[in-house]
Structure formats: C-alpha cells, structure tokens
XYZ file of C-alpha atoms in Angstrom:
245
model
C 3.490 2.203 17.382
C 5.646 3.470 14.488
C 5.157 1.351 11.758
C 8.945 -0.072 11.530
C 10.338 -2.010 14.473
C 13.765 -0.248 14.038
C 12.383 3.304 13.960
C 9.865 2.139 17.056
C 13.050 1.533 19.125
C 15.138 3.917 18.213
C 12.026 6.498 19.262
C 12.182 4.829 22.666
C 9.048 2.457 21.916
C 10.033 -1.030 22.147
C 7.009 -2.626 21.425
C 8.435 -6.044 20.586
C 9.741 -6.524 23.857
C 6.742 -5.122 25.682
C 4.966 -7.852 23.776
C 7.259 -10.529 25.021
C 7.259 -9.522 28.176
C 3.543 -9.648 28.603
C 2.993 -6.004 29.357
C 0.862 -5.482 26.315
C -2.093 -7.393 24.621
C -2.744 -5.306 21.936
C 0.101 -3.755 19.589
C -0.950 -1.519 16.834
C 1.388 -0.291 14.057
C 0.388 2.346 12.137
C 1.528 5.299 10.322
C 1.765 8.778 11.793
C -1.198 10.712 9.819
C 0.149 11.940 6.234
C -0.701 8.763 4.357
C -1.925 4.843 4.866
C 1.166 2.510 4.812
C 0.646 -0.333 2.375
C 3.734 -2.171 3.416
C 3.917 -2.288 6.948
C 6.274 -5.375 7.642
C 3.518 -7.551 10.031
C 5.610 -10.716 9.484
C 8.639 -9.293 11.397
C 6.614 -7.540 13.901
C 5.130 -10.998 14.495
C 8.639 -12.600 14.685
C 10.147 -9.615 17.164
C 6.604 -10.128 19.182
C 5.857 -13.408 19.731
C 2.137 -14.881 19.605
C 1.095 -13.777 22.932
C 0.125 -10.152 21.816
C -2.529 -9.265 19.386
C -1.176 -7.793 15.941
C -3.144 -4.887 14.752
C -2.428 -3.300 11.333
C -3.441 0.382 11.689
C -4.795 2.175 8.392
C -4.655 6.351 7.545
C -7.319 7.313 6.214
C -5.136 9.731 3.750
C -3.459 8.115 0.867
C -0.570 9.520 -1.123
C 2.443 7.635 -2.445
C 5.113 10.469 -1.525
C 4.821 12.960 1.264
C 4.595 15.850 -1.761
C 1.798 14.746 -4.047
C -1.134 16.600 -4.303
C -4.046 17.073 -3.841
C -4.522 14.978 -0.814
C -6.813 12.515 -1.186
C -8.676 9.812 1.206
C -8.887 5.987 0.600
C -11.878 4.654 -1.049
C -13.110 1.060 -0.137
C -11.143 -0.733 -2.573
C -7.956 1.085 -1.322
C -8.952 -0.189 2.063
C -9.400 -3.811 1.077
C -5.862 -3.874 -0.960
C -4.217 -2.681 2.202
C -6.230 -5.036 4.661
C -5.606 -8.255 2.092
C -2.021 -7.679 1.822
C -1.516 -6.760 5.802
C -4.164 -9.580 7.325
C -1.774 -12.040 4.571
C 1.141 -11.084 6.308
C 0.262 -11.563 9.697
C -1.979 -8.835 11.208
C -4.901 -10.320 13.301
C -6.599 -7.150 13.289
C -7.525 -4.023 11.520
C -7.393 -0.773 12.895
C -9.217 2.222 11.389
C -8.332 5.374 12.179
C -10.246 8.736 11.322
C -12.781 6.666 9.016
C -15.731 8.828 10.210
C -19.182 8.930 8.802
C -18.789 12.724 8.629
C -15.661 15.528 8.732
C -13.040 12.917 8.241
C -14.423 10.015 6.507
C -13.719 7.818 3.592
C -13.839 8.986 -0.719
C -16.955 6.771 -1.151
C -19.126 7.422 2.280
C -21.722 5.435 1.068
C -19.372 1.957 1.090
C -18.419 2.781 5.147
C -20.863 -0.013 6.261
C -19.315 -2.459 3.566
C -15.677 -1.279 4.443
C -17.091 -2.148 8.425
C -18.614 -5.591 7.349
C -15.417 -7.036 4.913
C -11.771 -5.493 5.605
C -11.125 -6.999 9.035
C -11.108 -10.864 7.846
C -9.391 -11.892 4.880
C -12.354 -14.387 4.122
C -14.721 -11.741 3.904
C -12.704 -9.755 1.463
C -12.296 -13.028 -0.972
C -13.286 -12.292 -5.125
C -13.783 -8.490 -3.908
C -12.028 -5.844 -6.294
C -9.396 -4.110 -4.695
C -6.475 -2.076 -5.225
C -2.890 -2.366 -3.874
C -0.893 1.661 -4.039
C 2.590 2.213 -3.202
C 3.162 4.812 -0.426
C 5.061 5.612 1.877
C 6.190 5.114 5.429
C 6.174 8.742 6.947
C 7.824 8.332 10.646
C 11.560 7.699 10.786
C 13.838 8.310 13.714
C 16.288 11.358 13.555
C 19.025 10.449 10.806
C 17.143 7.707 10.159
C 16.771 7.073 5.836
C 13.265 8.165 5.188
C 11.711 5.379 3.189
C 10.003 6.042 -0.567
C 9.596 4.715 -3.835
C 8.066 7.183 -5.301
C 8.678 9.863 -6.966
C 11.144 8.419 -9.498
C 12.827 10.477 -12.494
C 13.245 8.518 -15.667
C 15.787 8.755 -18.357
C 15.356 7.279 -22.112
C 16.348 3.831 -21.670
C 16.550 3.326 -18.324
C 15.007 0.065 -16.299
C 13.529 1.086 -12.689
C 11.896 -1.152 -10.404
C 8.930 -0.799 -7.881
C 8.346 -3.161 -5.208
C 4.810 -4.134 -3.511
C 3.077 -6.842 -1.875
C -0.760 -7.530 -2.924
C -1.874 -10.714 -0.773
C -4.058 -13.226 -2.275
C -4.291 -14.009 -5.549
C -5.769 -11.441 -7.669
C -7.868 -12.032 -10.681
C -7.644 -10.197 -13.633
C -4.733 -8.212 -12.583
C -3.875 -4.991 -14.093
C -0.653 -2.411 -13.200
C -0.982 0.759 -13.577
C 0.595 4.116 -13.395
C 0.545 7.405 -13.589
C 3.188 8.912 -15.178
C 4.676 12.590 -16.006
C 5.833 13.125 -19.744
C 7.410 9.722 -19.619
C 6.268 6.701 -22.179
C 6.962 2.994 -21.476
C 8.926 1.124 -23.734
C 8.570 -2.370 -21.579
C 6.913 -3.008 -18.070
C 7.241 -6.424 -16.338
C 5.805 -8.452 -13.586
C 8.085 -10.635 -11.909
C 9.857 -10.657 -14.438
C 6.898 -11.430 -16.921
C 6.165 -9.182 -20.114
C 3.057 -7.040 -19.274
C 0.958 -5.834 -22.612
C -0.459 -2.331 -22.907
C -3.966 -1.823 -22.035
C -4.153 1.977 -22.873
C -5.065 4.637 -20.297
C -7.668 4.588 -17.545
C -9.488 7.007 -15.617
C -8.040 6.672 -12.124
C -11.168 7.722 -10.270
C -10.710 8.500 -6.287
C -8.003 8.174 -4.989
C -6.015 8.459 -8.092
C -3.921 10.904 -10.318
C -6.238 13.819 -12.089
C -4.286 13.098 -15.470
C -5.261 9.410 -15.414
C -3.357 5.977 -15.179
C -1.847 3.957 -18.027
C -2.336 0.688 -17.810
C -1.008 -3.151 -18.739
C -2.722 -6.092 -18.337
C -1.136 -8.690 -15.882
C -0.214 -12.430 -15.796
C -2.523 -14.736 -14.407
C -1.779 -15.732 -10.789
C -0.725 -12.084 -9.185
C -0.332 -12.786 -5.934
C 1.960 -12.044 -2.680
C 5.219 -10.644 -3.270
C 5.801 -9.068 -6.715
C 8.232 -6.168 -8.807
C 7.012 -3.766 -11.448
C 10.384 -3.532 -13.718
C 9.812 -0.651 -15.699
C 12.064 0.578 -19.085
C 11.618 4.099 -20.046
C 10.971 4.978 -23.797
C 11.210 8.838 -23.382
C 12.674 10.397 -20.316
C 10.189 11.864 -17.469
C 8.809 10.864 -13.882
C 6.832 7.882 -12.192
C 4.367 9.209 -9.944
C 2.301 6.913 -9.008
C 2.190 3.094 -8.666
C -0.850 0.124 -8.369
C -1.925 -2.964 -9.088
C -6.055 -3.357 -9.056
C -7.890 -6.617 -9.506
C -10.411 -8.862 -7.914
C-alpha cells in the first residue's frame, strides 16, 4: 500500500476503508523500492483504519534522502532500528522487511541480519540500542500529485532553513548531523534549542563519502523535532540525521 493514504486512494487503493470494512487483516504501507521511508504517517493510517486491521510499517532496504543521490546505498542495522523506533512509536504493530536477504540483496552490515531479526520488530527490544533516524523521501505519488522531499536544499549566506523528522523514544546522547556541499553553519537548532559544534564525523555506511558535520544535542531528543539551520556561506544540504542511543 502506498505509503500516504491520499496517494493510496487516489491510485485506486483504498486501504483505509478495506480495513474498516473487514476485508483485510493485514495492511502494509511501504515505499515503492528507491529508498526506505522514515516518515510514513502510521498515526493517520491508524485513525483512517480503525483497530480491527493489523498495521504493518514496510521498510526498503535502499536508503537515500532524495531520489538523485548517489551512490545508492543499503540500510545498516542502526538505520533499521531508527526507522522501526520512530514507526512502531507511531503506531505500526508490525515490521515488514522487504529485500533484507542474507545474500544478493541484503543489508550494509550482513553480519548484524540475525540482530536486525531478533530487535527491530518490538520497540522494547530496541530500548538503549544506538540508532540512527535519516531524512528521505517518500517516492510514490499519484499523477499531479506534489512529490514529497526535503532534501536537497540550496543555501544562501544568511539564510535559516528548516528540516523536519520524527525519532521515537528518547534518545541519549543525541547528536545532528549533516552532510553538507560547500556550505558552513553559522547556527543549527533543535526545537528551537542552540546546538554546539562537535566537528566532523566519518559517516560510515550508509552515509555521505565526504563525511558528516556534526553538533551535539539537548538532552531529552525525543518524538517530534526541527533542525533550524542558518547558513554562514552559501551552498547545499544534502543530507540530514540525528544518531543516538
């Protein structure tokens, strides 16, 4: 099922109402194939479906944050557990895999599949584990239908712009980071909250070859939350995350 209900029905696949009308006991929402969908909206998939039908989350096993970027890249296990913490938190009963494969189409880390098996379908089994939380991107819309993305974003001196992502429980020892294309930060907030500098990172896979910079987050990350970003030197935001445990 498309991930959105309003793209779903305009594509002829009222899943909502197939729900309510008992003709369904399992409804999965998932991306098409070009990238895991981070914020699938479970809570009004729940509200459109009732509680009679089980609410899967479905999870890519690419991850990108905009249809473009390169090179494509697969989720490792703490992409996984970001995804499933922030998905199972807003209402998914289940967790749906699809092409994580212990061979041709499988995960960054293949040697964490049995721990990705054992720990992203439950949020109590995922408790005080490190994950991270990645923008993306939703990558089915209906014809004329907005296509929805965040990311790529062009920056001028100056300018504030403003990412928005949900990352379930609270995390500990929160940091935000990005990667960013001949752009410097002058400011970067959470919620609202001043952020300090922590320097650049090593993204690792998935992540950007040229590295993340980093800032260290407030205490008590949790749920809903805005990256407000002010540009010191013009350039582009490419990528977007906040990683904790």
């Amino acid at each position: 099922m498309p991930s959105r209900p309003q793209t779903a029905v305009a594509l002829g696949m009222d899943g909502a109402l197939w729900a309510r009308e008992g003709l369904v006991q399992l409804l999965t929402v998932t991306p098409f194939w070009a990238s895991i969908e981070t914020d699938m909206p479970m809570e009004l998939w729940r509200r459109l479906a009732g509680d009679r039908v089980i609410l899967a989350a479905g999870l890519e096993l690419l991850v990108r944050p905009y249809h473009d970027y390169r090179p494509l890249q697969f989720n490792s296990l703490e992409t996984v557990r970001g995804a499933a913490a922030s998905l199972l938190s807003r209402g998914a009963d289940r967790v749906y895999l699809f092409n994580y494969m212990d061979s041709q189409t499988a995960m960054t880390d293949l040697e964490n599949y049995p721990a990705l098996l054992r720990e992203c379908g439950r949020l109590e089994t995922l408790v005080g584990k490190r994950r991270r939380h990645v923008i993306t991107y939703s990558d089915t819309w209906a014809p004329g239908e907005a296509a929805g993305s965040q990311l790529p974003k062009k920056v001028e001196a100056g300018q504030w712009v403003s990412f928005r992502l949900h990352v379930g429980p609270r995390l500990r020892n929160a940091s935000i980071r990005l990667e960013l294309e001949d752009c410097q930060v002058a400011e970067l907030r959470w919620n609202g909250e001043l952020c300090q500098p922590g320097g650049a990172a090593e993204a690792g896979k998935p992540g950007p070859a040229r590295g993340f910079q980093v800032w260290r987050g407030p205490e008590g990350v949790e749920g809903w939350g805005v990256v407000d970003v002010k540009a010191g030197t013009a350039g582009r935001v490419h990528w977007v995350e906040v990683a904790g445990g």
